[in-house]
PDB file of C-alpha atoms and ligand atoms in Angstrom:
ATOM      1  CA  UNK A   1       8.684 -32.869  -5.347  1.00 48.00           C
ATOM      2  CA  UNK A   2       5.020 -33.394  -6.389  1.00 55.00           C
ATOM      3  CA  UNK A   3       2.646 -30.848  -7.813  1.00 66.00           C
ATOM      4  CA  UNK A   4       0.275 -30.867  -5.697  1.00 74.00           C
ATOM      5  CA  UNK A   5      -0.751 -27.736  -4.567  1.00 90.00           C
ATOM      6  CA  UNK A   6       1.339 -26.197  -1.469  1.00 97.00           C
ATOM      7  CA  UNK A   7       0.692 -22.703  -0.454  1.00 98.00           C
ATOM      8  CA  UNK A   8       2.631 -20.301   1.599  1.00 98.00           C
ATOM      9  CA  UNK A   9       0.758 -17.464   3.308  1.00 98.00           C
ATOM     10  CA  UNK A  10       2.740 -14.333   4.718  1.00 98.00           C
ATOM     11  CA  UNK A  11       1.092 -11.647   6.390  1.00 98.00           C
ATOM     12  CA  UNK A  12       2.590  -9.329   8.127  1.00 98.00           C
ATOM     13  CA  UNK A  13       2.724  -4.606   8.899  1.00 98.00           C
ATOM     14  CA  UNK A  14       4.375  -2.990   6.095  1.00 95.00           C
ATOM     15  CA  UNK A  15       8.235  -3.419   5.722  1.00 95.00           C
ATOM     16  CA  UNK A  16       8.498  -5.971   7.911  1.00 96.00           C
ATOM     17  CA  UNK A  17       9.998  -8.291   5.726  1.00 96.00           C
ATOM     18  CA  UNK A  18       7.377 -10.034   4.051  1.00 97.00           C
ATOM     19  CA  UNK A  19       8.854  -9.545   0.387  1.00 97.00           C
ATOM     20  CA  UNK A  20      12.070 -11.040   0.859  1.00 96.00           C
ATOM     21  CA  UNK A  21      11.327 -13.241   2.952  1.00 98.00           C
ATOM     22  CA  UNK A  22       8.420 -14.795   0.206  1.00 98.00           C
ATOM     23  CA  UNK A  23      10.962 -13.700  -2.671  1.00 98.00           C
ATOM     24  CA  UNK A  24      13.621 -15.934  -0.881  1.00 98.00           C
ATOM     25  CA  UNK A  25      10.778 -19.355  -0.204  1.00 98.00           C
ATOM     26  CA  UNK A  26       9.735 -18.841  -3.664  1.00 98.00           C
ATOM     27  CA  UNK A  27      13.281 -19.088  -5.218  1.00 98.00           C
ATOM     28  CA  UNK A  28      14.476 -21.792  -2.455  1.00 98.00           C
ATOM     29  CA  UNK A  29      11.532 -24.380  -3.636  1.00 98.00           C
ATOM     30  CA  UNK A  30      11.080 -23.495  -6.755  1.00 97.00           C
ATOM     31  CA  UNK A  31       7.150 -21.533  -6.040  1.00 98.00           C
ATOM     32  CA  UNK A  32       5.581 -18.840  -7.628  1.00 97.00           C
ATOM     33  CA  UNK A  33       5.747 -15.764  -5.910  1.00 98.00           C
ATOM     34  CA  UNK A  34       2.895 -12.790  -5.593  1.00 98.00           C
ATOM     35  CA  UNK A  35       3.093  -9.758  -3.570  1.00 98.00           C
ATOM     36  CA  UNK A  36      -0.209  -9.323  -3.458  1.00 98.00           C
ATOM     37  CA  UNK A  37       0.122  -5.419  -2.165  1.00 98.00           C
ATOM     38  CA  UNK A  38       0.930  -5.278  -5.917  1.00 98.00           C
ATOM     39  CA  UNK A  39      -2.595  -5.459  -7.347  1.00 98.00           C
ATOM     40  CA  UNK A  40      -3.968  -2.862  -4.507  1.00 98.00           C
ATOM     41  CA  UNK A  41      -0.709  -0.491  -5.257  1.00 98.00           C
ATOM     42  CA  UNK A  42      -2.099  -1.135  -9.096  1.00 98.00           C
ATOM     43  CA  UNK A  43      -5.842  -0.282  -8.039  1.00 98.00           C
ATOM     44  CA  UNK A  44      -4.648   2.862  -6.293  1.00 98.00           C
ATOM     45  CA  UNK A  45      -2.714   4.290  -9.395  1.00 98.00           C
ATOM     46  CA  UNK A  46      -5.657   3.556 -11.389  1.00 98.00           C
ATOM     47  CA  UNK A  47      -7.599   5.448  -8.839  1.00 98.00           C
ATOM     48  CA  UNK A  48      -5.357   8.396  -8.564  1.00 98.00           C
ATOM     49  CA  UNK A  49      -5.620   8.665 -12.664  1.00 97.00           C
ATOM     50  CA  UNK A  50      -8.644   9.528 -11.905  1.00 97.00           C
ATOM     51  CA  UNK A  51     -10.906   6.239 -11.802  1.00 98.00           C
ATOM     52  CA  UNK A  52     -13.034   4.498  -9.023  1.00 98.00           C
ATOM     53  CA  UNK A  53     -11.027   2.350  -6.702  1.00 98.00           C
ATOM     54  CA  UNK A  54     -13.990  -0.423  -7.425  1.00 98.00           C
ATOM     55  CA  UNK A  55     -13.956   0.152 -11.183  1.00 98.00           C
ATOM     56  CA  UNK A  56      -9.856   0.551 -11.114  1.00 98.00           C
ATOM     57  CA  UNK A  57     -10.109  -3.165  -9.520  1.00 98.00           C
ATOM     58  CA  UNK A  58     -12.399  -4.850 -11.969  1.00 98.00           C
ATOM     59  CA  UNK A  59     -10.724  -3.429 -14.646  1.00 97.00           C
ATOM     60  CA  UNK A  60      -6.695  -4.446 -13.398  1.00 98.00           C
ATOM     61  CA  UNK A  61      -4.582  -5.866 -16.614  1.00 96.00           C
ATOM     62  CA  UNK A  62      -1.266  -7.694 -16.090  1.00 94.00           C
ATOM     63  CA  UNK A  63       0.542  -4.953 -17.634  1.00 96.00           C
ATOM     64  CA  UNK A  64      -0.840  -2.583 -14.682  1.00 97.00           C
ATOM     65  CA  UNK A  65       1.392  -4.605 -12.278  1.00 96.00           C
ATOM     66  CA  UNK A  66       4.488  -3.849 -14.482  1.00 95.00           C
ATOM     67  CA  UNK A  67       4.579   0.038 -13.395  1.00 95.00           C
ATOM     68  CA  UNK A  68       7.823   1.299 -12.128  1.00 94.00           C
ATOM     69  CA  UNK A  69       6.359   3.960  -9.225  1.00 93.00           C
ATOM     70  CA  UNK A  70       4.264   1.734  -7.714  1.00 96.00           C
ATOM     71  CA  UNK A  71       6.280   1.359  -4.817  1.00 91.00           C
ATOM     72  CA  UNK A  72       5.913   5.085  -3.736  1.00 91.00           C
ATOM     73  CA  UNK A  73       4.122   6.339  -0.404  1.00 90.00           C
ATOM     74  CA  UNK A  74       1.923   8.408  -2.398  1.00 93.00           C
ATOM     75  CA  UNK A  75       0.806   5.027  -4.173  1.00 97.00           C
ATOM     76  CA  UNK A  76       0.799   3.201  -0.844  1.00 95.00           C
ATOM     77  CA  UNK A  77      -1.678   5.555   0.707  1.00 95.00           C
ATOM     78  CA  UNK A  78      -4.500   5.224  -2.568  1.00 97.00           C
ATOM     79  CA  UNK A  79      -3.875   1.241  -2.102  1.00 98.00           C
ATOM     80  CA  UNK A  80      -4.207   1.178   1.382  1.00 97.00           C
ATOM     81  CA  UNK A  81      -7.945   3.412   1.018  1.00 97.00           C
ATOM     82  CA  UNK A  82      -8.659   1.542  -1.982  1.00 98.00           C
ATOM     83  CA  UNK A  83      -8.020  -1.591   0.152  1.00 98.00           C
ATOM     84  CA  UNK A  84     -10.498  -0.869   2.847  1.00 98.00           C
ATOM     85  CA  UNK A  85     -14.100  -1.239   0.214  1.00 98.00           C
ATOM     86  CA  UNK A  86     -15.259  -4.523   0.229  1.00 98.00           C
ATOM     87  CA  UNK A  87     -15.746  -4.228  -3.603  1.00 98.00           C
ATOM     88  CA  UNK A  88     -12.399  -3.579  -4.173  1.00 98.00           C
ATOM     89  CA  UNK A  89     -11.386  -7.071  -2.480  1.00 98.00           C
ATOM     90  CA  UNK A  90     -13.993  -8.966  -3.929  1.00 98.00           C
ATOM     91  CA  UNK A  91     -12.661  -7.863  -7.277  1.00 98.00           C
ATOM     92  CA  UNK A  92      -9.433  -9.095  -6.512  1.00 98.00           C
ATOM     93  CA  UNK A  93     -10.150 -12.601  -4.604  1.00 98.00           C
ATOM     94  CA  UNK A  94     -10.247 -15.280  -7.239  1.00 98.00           C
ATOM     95  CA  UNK A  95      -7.365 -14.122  -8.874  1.00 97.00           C
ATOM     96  CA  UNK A  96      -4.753 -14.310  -5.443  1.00 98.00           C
ATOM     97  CA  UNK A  97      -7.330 -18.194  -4.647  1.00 98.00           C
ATOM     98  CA  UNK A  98      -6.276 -18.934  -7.914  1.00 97.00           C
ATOM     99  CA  UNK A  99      -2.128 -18.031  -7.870  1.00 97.00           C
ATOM    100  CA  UNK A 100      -2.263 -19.773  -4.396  1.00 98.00           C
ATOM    101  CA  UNK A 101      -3.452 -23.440  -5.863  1.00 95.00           C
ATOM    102  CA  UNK A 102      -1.597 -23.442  -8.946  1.00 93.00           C
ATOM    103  CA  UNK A 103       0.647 -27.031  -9.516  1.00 89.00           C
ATOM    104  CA  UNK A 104       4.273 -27.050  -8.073  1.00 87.00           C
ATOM    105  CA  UNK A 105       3.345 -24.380  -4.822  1.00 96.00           C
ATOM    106  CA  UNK A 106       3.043 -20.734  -4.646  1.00 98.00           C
ATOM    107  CA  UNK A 107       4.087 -18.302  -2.112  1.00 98.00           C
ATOM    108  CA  UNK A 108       1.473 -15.234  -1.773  1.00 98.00           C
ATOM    109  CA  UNK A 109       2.498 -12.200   0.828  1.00 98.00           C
ATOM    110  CA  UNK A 110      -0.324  -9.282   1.694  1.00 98.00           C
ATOM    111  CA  UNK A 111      -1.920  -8.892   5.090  1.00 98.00           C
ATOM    112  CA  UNK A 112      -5.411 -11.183   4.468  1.00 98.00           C
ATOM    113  CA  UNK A 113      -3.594 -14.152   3.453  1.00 98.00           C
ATOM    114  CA  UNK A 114      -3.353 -16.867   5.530  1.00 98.00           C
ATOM    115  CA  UNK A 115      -7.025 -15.200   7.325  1.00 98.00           C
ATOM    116  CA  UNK A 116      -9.502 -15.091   4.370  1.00 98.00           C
ATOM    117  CA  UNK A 117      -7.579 -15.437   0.956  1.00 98.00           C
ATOM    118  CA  UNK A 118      -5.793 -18.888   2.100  1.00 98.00           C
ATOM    119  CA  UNK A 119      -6.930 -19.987   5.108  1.00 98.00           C
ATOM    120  CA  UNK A 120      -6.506 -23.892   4.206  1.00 96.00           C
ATOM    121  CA  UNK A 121      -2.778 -22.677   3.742  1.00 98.00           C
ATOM    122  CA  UNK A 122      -0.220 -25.538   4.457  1.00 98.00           C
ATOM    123  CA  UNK A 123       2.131 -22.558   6.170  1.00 98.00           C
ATOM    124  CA  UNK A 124       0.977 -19.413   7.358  1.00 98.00           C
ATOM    125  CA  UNK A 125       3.623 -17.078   8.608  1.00 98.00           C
ATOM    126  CA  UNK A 126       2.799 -13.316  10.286  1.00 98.00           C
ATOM    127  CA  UNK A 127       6.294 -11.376   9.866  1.00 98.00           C
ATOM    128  CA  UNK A 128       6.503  -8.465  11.944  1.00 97.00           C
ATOM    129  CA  UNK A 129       9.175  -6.084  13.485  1.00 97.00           C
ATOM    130  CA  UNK A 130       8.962  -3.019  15.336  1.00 98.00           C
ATOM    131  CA  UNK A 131       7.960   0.325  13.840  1.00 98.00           C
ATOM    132  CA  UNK A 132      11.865   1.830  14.225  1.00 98.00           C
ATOM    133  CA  UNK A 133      13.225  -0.930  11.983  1.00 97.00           C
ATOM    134  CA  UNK A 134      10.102  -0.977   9.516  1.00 97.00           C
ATOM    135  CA  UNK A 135      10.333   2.855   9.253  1.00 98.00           C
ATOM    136  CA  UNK A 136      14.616   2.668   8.915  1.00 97.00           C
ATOM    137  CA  UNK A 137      14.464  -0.043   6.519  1.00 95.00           C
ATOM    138  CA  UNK A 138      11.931   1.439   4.390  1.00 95.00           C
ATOM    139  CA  UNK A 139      13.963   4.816   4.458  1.00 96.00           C
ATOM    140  CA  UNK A 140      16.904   3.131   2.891  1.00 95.00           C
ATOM    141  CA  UNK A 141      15.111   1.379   0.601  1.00 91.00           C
ATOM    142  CA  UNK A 142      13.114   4.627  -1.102  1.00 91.00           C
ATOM    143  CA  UNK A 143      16.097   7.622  -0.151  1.00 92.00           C
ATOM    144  CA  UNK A 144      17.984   6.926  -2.617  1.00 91.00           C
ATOM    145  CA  UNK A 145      15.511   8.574  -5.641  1.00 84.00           C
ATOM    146  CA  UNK A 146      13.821  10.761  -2.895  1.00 88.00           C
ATOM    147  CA  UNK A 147      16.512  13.477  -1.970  1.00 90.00           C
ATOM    148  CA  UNK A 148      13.928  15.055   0.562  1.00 93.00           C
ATOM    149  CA  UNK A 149      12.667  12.019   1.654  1.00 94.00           C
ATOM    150  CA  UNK A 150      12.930  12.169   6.050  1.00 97.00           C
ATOM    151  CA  UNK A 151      12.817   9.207   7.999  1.00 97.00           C
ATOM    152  CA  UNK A 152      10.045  10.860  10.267  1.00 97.00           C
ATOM    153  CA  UNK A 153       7.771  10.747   7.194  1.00 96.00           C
ATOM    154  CA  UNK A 154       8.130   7.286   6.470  1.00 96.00           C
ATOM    155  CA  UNK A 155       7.708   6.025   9.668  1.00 98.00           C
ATOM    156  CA  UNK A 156       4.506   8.242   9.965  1.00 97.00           C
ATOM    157  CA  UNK A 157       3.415   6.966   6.390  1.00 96.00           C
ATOM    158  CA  UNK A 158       3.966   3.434   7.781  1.00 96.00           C
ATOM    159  CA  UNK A 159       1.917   3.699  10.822  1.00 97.00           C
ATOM    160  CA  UNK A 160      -0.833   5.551   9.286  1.00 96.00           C
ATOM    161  CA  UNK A 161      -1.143   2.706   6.621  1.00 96.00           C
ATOM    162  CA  UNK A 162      -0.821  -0.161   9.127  1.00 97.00           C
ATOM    163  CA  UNK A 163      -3.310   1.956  11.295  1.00 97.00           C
ATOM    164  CA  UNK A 164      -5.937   1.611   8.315  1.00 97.00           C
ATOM    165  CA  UNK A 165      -5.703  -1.808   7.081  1.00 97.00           C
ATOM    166  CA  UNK A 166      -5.758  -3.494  11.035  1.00 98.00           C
ATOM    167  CA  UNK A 167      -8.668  -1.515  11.947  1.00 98.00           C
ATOM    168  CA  UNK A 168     -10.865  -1.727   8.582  1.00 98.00           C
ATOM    169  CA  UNK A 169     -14.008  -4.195   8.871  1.00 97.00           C
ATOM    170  CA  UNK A 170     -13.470  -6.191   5.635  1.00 97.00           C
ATOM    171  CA  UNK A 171     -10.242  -8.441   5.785  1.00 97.00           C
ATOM    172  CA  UNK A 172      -8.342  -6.411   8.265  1.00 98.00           C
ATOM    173  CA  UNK A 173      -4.412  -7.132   9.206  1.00 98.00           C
ATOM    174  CA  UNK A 174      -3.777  -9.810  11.781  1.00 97.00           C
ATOM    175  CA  UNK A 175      -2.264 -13.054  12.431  1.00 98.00           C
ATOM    176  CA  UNK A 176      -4.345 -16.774  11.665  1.00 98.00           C
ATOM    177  CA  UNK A 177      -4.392 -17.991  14.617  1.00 98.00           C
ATOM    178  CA  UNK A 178      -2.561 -20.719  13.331  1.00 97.00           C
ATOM    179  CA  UNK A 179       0.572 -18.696  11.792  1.00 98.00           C
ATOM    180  CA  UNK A 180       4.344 -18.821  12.905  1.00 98.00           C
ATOM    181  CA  UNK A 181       4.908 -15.422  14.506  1.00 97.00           C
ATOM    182  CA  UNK A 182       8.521 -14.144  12.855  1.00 97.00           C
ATOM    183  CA  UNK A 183       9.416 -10.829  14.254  1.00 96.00           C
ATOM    184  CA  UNK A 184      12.801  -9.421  12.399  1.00 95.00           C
ATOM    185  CA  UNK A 185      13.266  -6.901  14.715  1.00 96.00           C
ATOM    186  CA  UNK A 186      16.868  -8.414  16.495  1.00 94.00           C
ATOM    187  CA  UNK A 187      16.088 -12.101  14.523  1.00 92.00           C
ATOM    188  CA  UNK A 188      17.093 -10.147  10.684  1.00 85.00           C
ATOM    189  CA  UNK A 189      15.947 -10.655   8.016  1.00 88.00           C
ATOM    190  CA  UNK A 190      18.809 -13.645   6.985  1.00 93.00           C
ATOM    191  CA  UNK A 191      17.942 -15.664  10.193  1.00 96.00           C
ATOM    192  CA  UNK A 192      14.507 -14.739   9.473  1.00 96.00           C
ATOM    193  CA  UNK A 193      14.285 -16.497   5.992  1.00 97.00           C
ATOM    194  CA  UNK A 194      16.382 -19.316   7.700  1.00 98.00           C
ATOM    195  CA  UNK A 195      13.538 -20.278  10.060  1.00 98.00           C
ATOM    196  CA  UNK A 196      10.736 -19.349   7.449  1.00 98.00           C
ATOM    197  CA  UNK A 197      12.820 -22.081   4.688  1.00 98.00           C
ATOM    198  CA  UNK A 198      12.976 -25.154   7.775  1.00 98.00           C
ATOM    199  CA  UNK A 199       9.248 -24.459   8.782  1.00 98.00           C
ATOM    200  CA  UNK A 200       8.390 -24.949   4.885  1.00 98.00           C
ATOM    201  CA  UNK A 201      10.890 -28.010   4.714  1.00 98.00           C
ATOM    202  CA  UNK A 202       8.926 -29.709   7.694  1.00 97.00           C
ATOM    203  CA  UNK A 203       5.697 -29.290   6.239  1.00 97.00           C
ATOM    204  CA  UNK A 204       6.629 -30.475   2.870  1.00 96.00           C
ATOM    205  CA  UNK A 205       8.185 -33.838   4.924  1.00 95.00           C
ATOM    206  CA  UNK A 206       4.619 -34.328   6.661  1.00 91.00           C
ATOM    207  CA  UNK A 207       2.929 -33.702   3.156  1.00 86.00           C
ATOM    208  CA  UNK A 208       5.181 -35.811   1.130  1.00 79.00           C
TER     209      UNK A 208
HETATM  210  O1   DC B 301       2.262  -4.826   0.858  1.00 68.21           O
HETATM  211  P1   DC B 301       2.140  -3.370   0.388  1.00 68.21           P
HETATM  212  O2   DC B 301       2.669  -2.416   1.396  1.00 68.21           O
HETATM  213  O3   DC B 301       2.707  -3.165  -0.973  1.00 68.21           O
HETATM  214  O4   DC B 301       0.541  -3.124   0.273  1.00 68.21           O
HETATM  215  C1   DC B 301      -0.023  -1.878  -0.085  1.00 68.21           C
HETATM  216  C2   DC B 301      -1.398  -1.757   0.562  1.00 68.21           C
HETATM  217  O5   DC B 301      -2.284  -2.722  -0.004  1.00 68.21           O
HETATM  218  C3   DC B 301      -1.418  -1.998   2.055  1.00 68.21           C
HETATM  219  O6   DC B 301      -1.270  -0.789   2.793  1.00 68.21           O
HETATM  220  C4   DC B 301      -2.760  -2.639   2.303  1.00 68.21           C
HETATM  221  C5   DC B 301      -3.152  -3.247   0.995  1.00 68.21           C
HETATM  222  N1   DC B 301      -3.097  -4.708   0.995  1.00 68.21           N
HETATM  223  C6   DC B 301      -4.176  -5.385   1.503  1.00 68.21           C
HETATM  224  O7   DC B 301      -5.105  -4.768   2.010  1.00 68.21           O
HETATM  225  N2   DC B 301      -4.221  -6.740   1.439  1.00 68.21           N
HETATM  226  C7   DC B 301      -3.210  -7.431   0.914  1.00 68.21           C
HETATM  227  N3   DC B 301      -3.291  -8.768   0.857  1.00 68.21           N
HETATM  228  C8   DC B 301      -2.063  -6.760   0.427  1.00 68.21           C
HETATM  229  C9   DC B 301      -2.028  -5.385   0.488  1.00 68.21           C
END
């Protein structure tokens, strides 16, 4: 393969499948990976210390990223408000342009991807599933260290977060008009990397 730049864009509701299914790309060709949700998860814990969401952005170190709760709903919910300020985006734009152009390819997941951060993207995919299998698949995933964790919470966690970031007026949650629609729902997530891995192959064919 060349290095000329090749970027993957994967949007997509939360726990749809969008982490794996980059995780998986990224390792199958050889791309960098960056779950973008990661630096507004990283904003909101800075903001929940007790900083502002626009000040928590502009100030965001790599070693902010390397935080081991940053997955929780609590953190979710700060990134997800912290998400909706235009400031807060515009802090974090060059850095995700950047990631997205680097040599050899890169693979970025969020929800604004393949719409405003990438929208020259060589493949955009929008990975969806419905709100019962986002909301089970999530509960497995964060039960384990959360003994009173309910599945009814995380499913209304889940909505109320994908309610916010589609309906925001900066950079809200939808598909490029131009992106592969996978929904996981009955497809899984195996079949769903499957198709995600040939629609990257054929691209890199037409580009070669
Ligand atoms: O992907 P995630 O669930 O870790 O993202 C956490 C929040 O960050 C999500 O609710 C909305 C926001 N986000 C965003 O607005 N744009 C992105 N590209 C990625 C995440």
């Amino acid at each position: 393969m060349n290095d000329a730049p090749f970027t993957v864009a994967i949007d997509g509701p939360a726990a749809a499948g969008k982490g794996t299914i980059g995780r998986a790309l990224a390792a199958h060709f050889g791309f960098a990976h960056l779950d973008t949700g990661l630096l507004y998860r990283a904003t909101g814990a800075r903001m929940m210390a007790g900083e502002s969401a626009v000040a928590a952005a502009r100030g965001l170190r790599a070693e902010d990223l390397d935080r081991t709760d940053l997955r929780t709903a609590e953190i979710g919910q700060a990134a997800s408000q912290a998400a909706a300020l235009p400031d807060v985006r515009a802090a974090l734009l060059q850095f995700q342009r950047d990631f997205a152009r680097r040599p050899a390819g890169a693979v970025l997941d969020g929800r604004d991807i393949g719409t405003v951060i990438c929208p020259q993207a060589e493949v955009k995919l929008f990975v969806t599933a419905s709100d019962d299998v986002r909301a089970a698949r999530r509960f497995l995933e964060l039960s384990p260290g959360n003994p009173g964790l309910t599945l009814e919470a995380v499913r209304a966690d889940l909505l109320a977060r994908d309610a916010r970031d589609a309906n925001r007026d900066d950079a809200p949650m939808r598909a490029a008009a131009d992106a592969m629609v996978l929904d996981t729902t009955d497809l899984g997530i195996d079949a769903a990397v499957a198709e995600a891995v040939e629609a990257v192959r054929h691209r890199l064919e037409r580009s070669a």
